[in-house]
Amino acid sequence: MPAIRGDRLLDDLRTLARFGGLAPGVDRIALSADDLAARRWLVDRLAAAGLDAGMDRLGNVLGRDPRAARAILVGSHSDTVPRGGWLDGAMGVIYGLEIARAFREAGGGPVGIDVVSFQDEEGTYLPFLGSRAFCGTLKDGEIDAARAEDGRTLADALAPLAGEPAPFRLDPTRHVAFLEAHIEQGPRLEASGQKIGVVTGITGIRRFRITATGAANHAGTTPMGMRRDAGAALVRLAAWIGETFPALGGPETVWNIGAMTFRPGAANVVPGEAEMAVEMRDLDVAILDRMEAALAERVAGESRDGVAIAMVRTTLVAPTVMGREIVAALSAAAVAAGHPPVLLPSGAGHDAMEVGRVLPAGMLFVPSIGGISHHVAENTADADIVLGCQVLADAISRLMQNLA
Amino acid sequence: MPAIRGDRLLDDLRTLARFGGLAPGVDRIALSADDLAARRWLVDRLAAAGLDAGMDRLGNVLGRDPRAARAILVGSHSDTVPRGGWLDGAMGVIYGLEIARAFREAGGGPVGIDVVSFQDEEGTYLPFLGSRAFCGTLKDGEIDAARAEDGRTLADALAPLAGEPAPFRLDPTRHVAFLEAHIEQGPRLEASGQKIGVVTGITGIRRFRITATGAANHAGTTPMGMRRDAGAALVRLAAWIGETFPALGGPETVWNIGAMTFRPGAANVVPGEAEMAVEMRDLDVAILDRMEAALAERVAGESRDGVAIAMVRTTLVAPTVMGREIVAALSAAAVAAGHPPVLLPSGAGHDAMEVGRVLPAGMLFVPSIGGISHHVAENTADADIVLGCQVLADAISRLMQNLA
């Protein structure tokens, strides 16, 4: 098993955190000057590790092992959300760099290590831009149509990269698997006291906007029996969700009513309109189908007493199940390191969700202190960062033995 | 029984509607140029009817019967909400004018008719400004502190009236009762097919702001059992209100959840804070006490699982019960006219609520078409307007017989 060097890993992680560094935290949004400077630094580090490294005209960075015809791809993304943390994405990229070095130092073999940092995973312009381009799943016109919340177009943001090579593409004759390490971004590892999470899959997401339309009326002069109260109708529906979804879902299912608004929204006016946002996530499409069908049926049933309720699905993301052999290798490596893993779905999206649709993929999680991410306070203990990288290296070594 | 003249009544109502007229609708907010012009016109009309009429430095208009030592005060207000209707307030004032004329034409008696139009009932600057000043229930500093939503101060708005007489005051040796007619502003008369409503009292109002504080978390990565969901806590509380209040309240009780907000309010974030506005109205303080106590107890019980719920009472208006003899006289007059009344509480506030705290008061309602008010579409059938005025005149005649 190649031995990774924790000091070198942490040094590189801390150096990367200086690009857009806030101390604490990092502001390195996709295609900003700090993001591109960080990616050029990464190209140099990959080249120094002996890889053929470059950046394409989307800002994807790829380092290829020049001695191997087949390779396991390791990495994540190095862009951040505004005022984000220093580990989200960055850790998975530097794990790739360190593992490439460790395998090279151990002498290499017929299957090499390629390292990647995908562009704009966080969706400043277009979520998963880099990994979707890499996988060939971008649709015509998506890049031309994309723009940031502030109105800036992706096309403008890409202009400084016009002289770079065409976008890198996954090579099915070369790439045999994708491994992405990441902070958990949730509380489960910390709460369990365990150090390694092995991701079983990335959950599907369905979001719904549910609107009720009744009639706004004077709340003092309109008797209770003559009201068309849109707010009360959504309260009944929301309460039903809280009572019913636990039995409809599986043990890992999550759902959320994240937004609720009554209009006009005055204490003395019966709400004439009300709107809420409902989200559900699970790895199992059958569970999501069951929950969606029950919700739709209940929405139809609550459309009464002069209140019409409408439900529109606003988001549909299919689950991505992680490669079975990869889950097994990650789990075996964690056990061998003395840290039996927590097997868990990822409720957040990752580049592995996109790559995993076209190539066997796997993810390793390390604990997030306080479950915090997308925030300058995001952090993980140094020892956990080093442990995670060594477990990932061991898992890759095990996969290579199966492939050899 | 003095006979009112419907044509004269409707002519005056339509003339008044031209001040700030929108065709349809009226925009005559308190102390605007249109409001003051309308009030000066009213002074002239009252004087033409033989009353000692004037406007005070708040813009209250009062016409006193010069031939009587005691008087029944009849009226309402002539200011409107922005883009309001032509009858809200105005109808009650012109009823006063027409009834003063009718009683004078019928020869008068020992108890006269005084007519009033109170200032700013609608609360552009200070709700019930005129009637509270008239009753002596304004507190020190209220006028100096009052300002409109646009920031304009009441003191500035009153400047053009600085040369007018000191505010008129209720005279306990003269005024024996206050009668206010008004459109219903609700759907009950129209729904019942009846033409006359006799108000039993003006409901008390209690409003509460209820806030829940939990923790905002990623809705994909935070397991259901580890959430501190402020939104879900308020949904449970709101659903409990919907299920429990019908049994706690009386037949006329109304309540409302008029506003509900989750923060941060994103589909993929567990709500860390949530807020709702709850209102309850009834004539019976014991019912309001019972509902408030049950709500407070439930709020305490729902403060669990890492979510703290707080309840603050933001509004407390005591009910005003109408004078028993006045309710009887109005009812008898309605029956005599062939229109048995609907006895109902007023869920909206009126000047009679303020005056009724210091003097026996009564209110008569006529139907609102579609229950609409505070809107340019506000209307009542001409025949209903005329009928209401005649019933009010008859009721006043009956009260005078009791007083004589």
Coordinates of N, CA and C in Angstrom, one line a residue, chain B residues 135-260:
Chain B
C135 N -63.9 62.1 22.5 CA -64.2 61.4 23.8 C -63.2 61.7 24.9
G136 N -62.1 62.4 24.6 CA -61.1 62.7 25.6 C -60.2 61.5 25.9
T137 N -60.1 60.5 25.0 CA -59.3 59.3 25.4 C -57.9 59.3 24.7
L138 N -57.6 60.4 24.0 CA -56.2 60.4 23.4 C -55.2 60.6 24.6
K139 N -54.1 60.0 24.5 CA -53.1 60.1 25.5 C -52.1 61.3 25.1
D140 N -51.5 61.8 26.1 CA -50.5 62.9 25.9 C -49.4 62.4 24.9
G141 N -49.2 63.3 23.9 CA -48.1 62.9 23.0 C -48.4 62.1 21.8
E142 N -49.7 61.6 21.8 CA -50.0 60.7 20.6 C -50.1 61.5 19.3
I143 N -50.6 62.7 19.4 CA -50.7 63.5 18.1 C -49.3 63.8 17.7
D144 N -48.4 64.2 18.6 CA -47.1 64.6 18.2 C -46.3 63.5 17.6
A145 N -46.6 62.3 18.1 CA -45.8 61.1 17.7 C -46.3 60.5 16.4
A146 N -47.5 60.8 16.0 CA -48.2 60.1 14.9 C -47.6 60.5 13.5
R147 N -47.4 59.5 12.7 CA -47.0 59.8 11.3 C -47.5 58.8 10.4
A148 N -47.7 59.2 9.1 CA -48.2 58.3 8.1 C -47.1 57.3 7.7
E149 N -47.5 56.3 6.9 CA -46.5 55.3 6.5 C -45.4 55.9 5.6
D150 N -45.8 57.0 4.9 CA -44.8 57.7 4.0 C -43.9 58.6 4.8
G151 N -44.1 58.7 6.2 CA -43.2 59.5 7.0 C -43.7 60.9 7.4
R152 N -44.8 61.3 6.6 CA -45.4 62.6 6.9 C -46.0 62.6 8.3
T153 N -45.7 63.7 9.1 CA -46.2 63.7 10.5 C -47.6 64.3 10.5
L154 N -48.4 63.8 11.5 CA -49.7 64.3 11.7 C -49.7 65.8 12.0
A155 N -48.7 66.2 12.8 CA -48.5 67.7 13.1 C -48.5 68.5 11.8
D156 N -47.6 68.1 10.9 CA -47.5 68.8 9.6 C -48.9 68.8 8.9
A157 N -49.6 67.7 8.9 CA -50.8 67.6 8.1 C -51.9 68.4 8.8
L158 N -51.8 68.7 10.1 CA -52.8 69.5 10.8 C -52.5 71.0 10.6
A159 N -51.3 71.4 10.1 CA -50.9 72.8 10.1 C -52.0 73.7 9.4
P160 N -52.6 73.3 8.3 CA -53.5 74.2 7.6 C -54.8 74.5 8.5
L161 N -55.0 73.7 9.6 CA -56.2 73.8 10.4 C -55.9 74.6 11.7
A162 N -54.7 75.2 11.8 CA -54.3 75.8 13.0 C -55.2 77.0 13.5
G163 N -55.9 77.6 12.5 CA -56.8 78.7 12.8 C -58.2 78.3 13.2
E164 N -58.5 77.0 13.1 CA -59.8 76.5 13.5 C -60.0 76.4 15.0
P165 N -61.3 76.2 15.4 CA -61.5 76.1 16.9 C -60.8 74.9 17.5
A166 N -60.7 74.9 18.8 CA -60.2 73.8 19.6 C -61.1 72.5 19.3
P167 N -60.5 71.3 19.5 CA -61.2 70.1 19.2 C -62.6 70.1 19.9
F168 N -63.6 69.7 19.1 CA -64.9 69.5 19.7 C -64.8 68.4 20.8
R169 N -65.6 68.5 21.8 CA -65.7 67.4 22.8 C -67.1 67.0 23.1
L170 N -67.2 65.7 23.4 CA -68.5 65.2 23.8 C -69.0 65.9 25.0
D171 N -70.3 66.2 25.0 CA -70.8 67.0 26.1 C -71.8 66.1 26.9
P172 N -71.4 65.6 28.1 CA -72.2 64.6 28.8 C -73.6 65.1 29.2
T173 N -73.7 66.4 29.3 CA -75.0 67.0 29.7 C -75.9 67.1 28.5
R174 N -75.3 67.0 27.3 CA -76.1 67.1 26.0 C -76.3 65.8 25.3
H175 N -75.2 65.1 25.1 CA -75.2 63.9 24.2 C -75.7 62.7 25.0
V176 N -76.8 62.1 24.5 CA -77.4 61.0 25.2 C -77.1 59.6 24.5
A177 N -76.7 59.7 23.2 CA -76.4 58.4 22.5 C -75.7 58.7 21.2
F178 N -75.0 57.7 20.7 CA -74.3 57.9 19.4 C -74.8 56.7 18.5
L179 N -75.3 57.1 17.3 CA -75.8 56.2 16.3 C -74.9 56.3 15.1
E180 N -74.4 55.1 14.6 CA -73.5 55.1 13.4 C -74.0 54.0 12.5
A181 N -74.4 54.4 11.3 CA -74.7 53.5 10.2 C -73.5 53.3 9.4
H182 N -73.4 52.1 8.8 CA -72.2 51.7 8.0 C -72.5 50.6 7.1
I183 N -71.8 50.5 6.0 CA -71.9 49.2 5.2 C -71.3 48.1 6.0
E184 N -71.8 46.9 5.8 CA -71.3 45.8 6.6 C -69.8 45.5 6.5
Q185 N -69.3 45.6 5.3 CA -67.9 45.2 5.0 C -67.7 43.7 5.1
G186 N -68.7 43.0 5.0 CA -68.6 41.5 5.1 C -69.7 40.9 4.3
P187 N -69.8 39.6 4.3 CA -70.8 38.9 3.4 C -72.1 38.4 4.0
R188 N -72.3 38.7 5.3 CA -73.3 38.0 6.0 C -74.7 38.4 5.6
L189 N -75.0 39.7 5.5 CA -76.3 40.2 5.1 C -76.6 39.7 3.7
E190 N -75.7 39.9 2.7 CA -75.9 39.4 1.4 C -76.2 37.9 1.3
A191 N -75.5 37.2 2.1 CA -75.6 35.7 2.0 C -77.0 35.3 2.6
S192 N -77.5 36.1 3.6 CA -78.7 35.7 4.3 C -79.9 36.3 3.5
G193 N -79.7 37.2 2.6 CA -80.8 37.9 1.9 C -81.5 38.9 2.7
Q194 N -81.0 39.2 3.9 CA -81.6 40.2 4.8 C -81.0 41.6 4.5
K195 N -81.7 42.7 4.9 CA -81.3 44.0 4.5 C -80.7 44.8 5.6
I196 N -81.0 44.5 6.8 CA -80.6 45.3 8.0 C -79.8 44.5 9.0
G197 N -78.6 45.0 9.3 CA -77.9 44.3 10.4 C -77.9 45.2 11.6
V198 N -78.1 44.7 12.8 CA -78.0 45.4 14.0 C -76.8 44.9 14.8
V199 N -75.9 45.8 15.1 CA -74.7 45.4 15.7 C -74.8 45.2 17.2
T200 N -74.4 44.0 17.7 CA -74.5 43.8 19.1 C -73.3 44.3 19.9
G201 N -72.2 44.5 19.2 CA -71.0 45.0 19.8 C -69.9 45.0 18.8
I202 N -68.8 45.6 19.1 CA -67.6 45.6 18.3 C -66.6 44.8 18.9
T203 N -66.2 43.7 18.2 CA -65.4 42.7 18.8 C -64.0 43.2 19.4
G204 N -63.6 42.6 20.4 CA -62.2 42.8 20.9 C -61.3 42.1 19.9
I205 N -60.1 42.6 19.8 CA -59.0 42.1 18.9 C -57.8 41.8 19.7
R206 N -57.3 40.6 19.6 CA -56.0 40.2 20.1 C -55.1 39.7 19.0
R207 N -53.9 40.2 18.9 CA -53.0 39.7 17.9 C -51.7 39.3 18.5
F208 N -51.1 38.2 18.0 CA -49.9 37.6 18.5 C -48.9 37.4 17.4
R209 N -47.6 37.7 17.7 CA -46.5 37.3 16.8 C -45.9 36.1 17.5
I210 N -45.8 35.0 16.8 CA -45.2 33.8 17.3 C -44.0 33.5 16.4
T211 N -42.9 33.3 17.1 CA -41.6 33.1 16.4 C -41.0 31.8 16.9
A212 N -40.5 31.0 16.0 CA -39.8 29.8 16.3 C -38.3 29.9 15.9
T213 N -37.4 29.5 16.8 CA -36.0 29.5 16.5 C -35.4 28.2 16.7
G214 N -34.9 27.7 15.5 CA -34.2 26.4 15.6 C -32.8 26.6 15.0
A215 N -32.4 25.8 14.0 CA -31.1 26.0 13.3 C -31.3 25.7 11.8
A216 N -30.8 26.6 11.0 CA -30.8 26.4 9.5 C -29.7 25.3 9.2
N217 N -30.1 24.3 8.4 CA -29.1 23.3 8.0 C -29.4 22.8 6.6
H218 N -28.4 22.2 6.0 CA -28.5 21.6 4.7 C -29.6 20.6 4.7
A219 N -30.6 20.7 3.8 CA -31.7 19.8 3.8 C -31.4 18.5 3.2
G220 N -30.3 18.4 2.5 CA -29.9 17.1 1.9 C -29.0 16.3 2.8
T221 N -28.2 16.9 3.7 CA -27.2 16.2 4.5 C -27.6 16.1 5.9
T222 N -28.6 16.7 6.4 CA -29.0 16.7 7.8 C -30.1 15.7 8.0
P223 N -29.9 14.5 8.6 CA -30.9 13.5 8.8 C -32.1 14.1 9.5
M224 N -33.3 13.5 9.3 CA -34.5 14.1 9.8 C -34.5 14.2 11.4
G225 N -33.9 13.2 12.0 CA -33.8 13.1 13.5 C -32.9 14.1 14.1
M226 N -32.0 14.7 13.3 CA -31.0 15.7 13.8 C -31.3 17.1 13.5
R227 N -32.6 17.4 13.0 CA -32.9 18.7 12.6 C -33.5 19.5 13.8
R228 N -33.4 20.8 13.7 CA -34.1 21.8 14.6 C -34.9 22.7 13.7
D229 N -36.0 22.1 13.2 CA -36.8 22.7 12.1 C -37.9 23.7 12.7
A230 N -37.5 25.0 12.6 CA -38.5 26.0 13.1 C -39.8 26.0 12.3
G231 N -39.7 25.8 11.0 CA -40.9 25.8 10.1 C -41.8 24.7 10.5
A232 N -41.3 23.5 10.7 CA -42.2 22.3 11.0 C -42.8 22.6 12.4
A233 N -42.1 23.2 13.3 CA -42.8 23.5 14.6 C -44.0 24.4 14.4
L234 N -43.8 25.5 13.6 CA -45.0 26.4 13.5 C -46.1 25.8 12.7
V235 N -45.7 24.9 11.7 CA -46.8 24.2 11.0 C -47.6 23.3 12.0
R236 N -47.0 22.6 12.9 CA -47.7 21.8 13.9 C -48.6 22.7 14.7
L237 N -48.1 23.9 15.1 CA -48.8 24.8 16.0 C -50.0 25.4 15.2
A238 N -49.8 25.7 13.9 CA -50.9 26.3 13.1 C -51.9 25.3 12.9
A239 N -51.5 24.0 12.6 CA -52.5 23.0 12.4 C -53.4 22.7 13.7
W240 N -52.7 22.8 14.8 CA -53.4 22.7 16.1 C -54.4 23.8 16.3
I241 N -54.1 25.0 15.9 CA -55.0 26.1 16.0 C -56.3 25.8 15.1
G242 N -56.0 25.3 13.9 CA -57.1 25.0 13.0 C -58.1 23.9 13.5
E243 N -57.5 23.0 14.3 CA -58.3 21.9 14.8 C -58.9 22.2 16.1
T244 N -58.3 23.1 16.9 CA -58.8 23.3 18.3 C -59.7 24.5 18.5
F245 N -59.4 25.6 17.8 CA -60.1 26.9 18.0 C -61.6 26.7 17.8
P246 N -62.1 25.9 16.8 CA -63.5 25.9 16.6 C -64.2 25.5 17.9
A247 N -63.7 24.6 18.7 CA -64.3 24.2 19.9 C -64.1 25.1 21.0
L248 N -63.0 25.9 21.0 CA -62.8 26.9 22.1 C -63.6 28.2 21.9
G249 N -63.9 28.5 20.6 CA -64.6 29.8 20.4 C -66.1 29.6 20.5
G250 N -66.8 30.8 20.4 CA -68.2 30.8 20.3 C -68.7 30.8 18.9
P251 N -70.0 30.9 18.7 CA -70.5 30.9 17.3 C -70.1 32.1 16.4
E252 N -69.7 33.2 17.1 CA -69.3 34.4 16.3 C -67.8 34.6 16.3
T253 N -67.1 33.8 17.0 CA -65.6 34.0 17.1 C -65.0 33.8 15.7
V254 N -64.0 34.7 15.4 CA -63.2 34.6 14.2 C -61.7 34.6 14.7
W255 N -60.9 33.9 13.9 CA -59.5 34.0 14.1 C -58.8 33.9 12.7
N256 N -57.5 34.2 12.7 CA -56.8 34.2 11.4 C -55.3 34.0 11.6
I257 N -54.7 33.2 10.8 CA -53.3 33.2 10.6 C -53.0 33.9 9.3
G258 N -52.7 35.1 9.4 CA -52.6 36.0 8.2 C -51.2 36.0 7.6
A259 N -50.2 35.7 8.4 CA -48.8 35.8 7.8 C -48.0 34.6 8.3
M260 N -47.2 34.0 7.5 CA -46.3 32.9 7.8 C -45.1 33.1 7.0

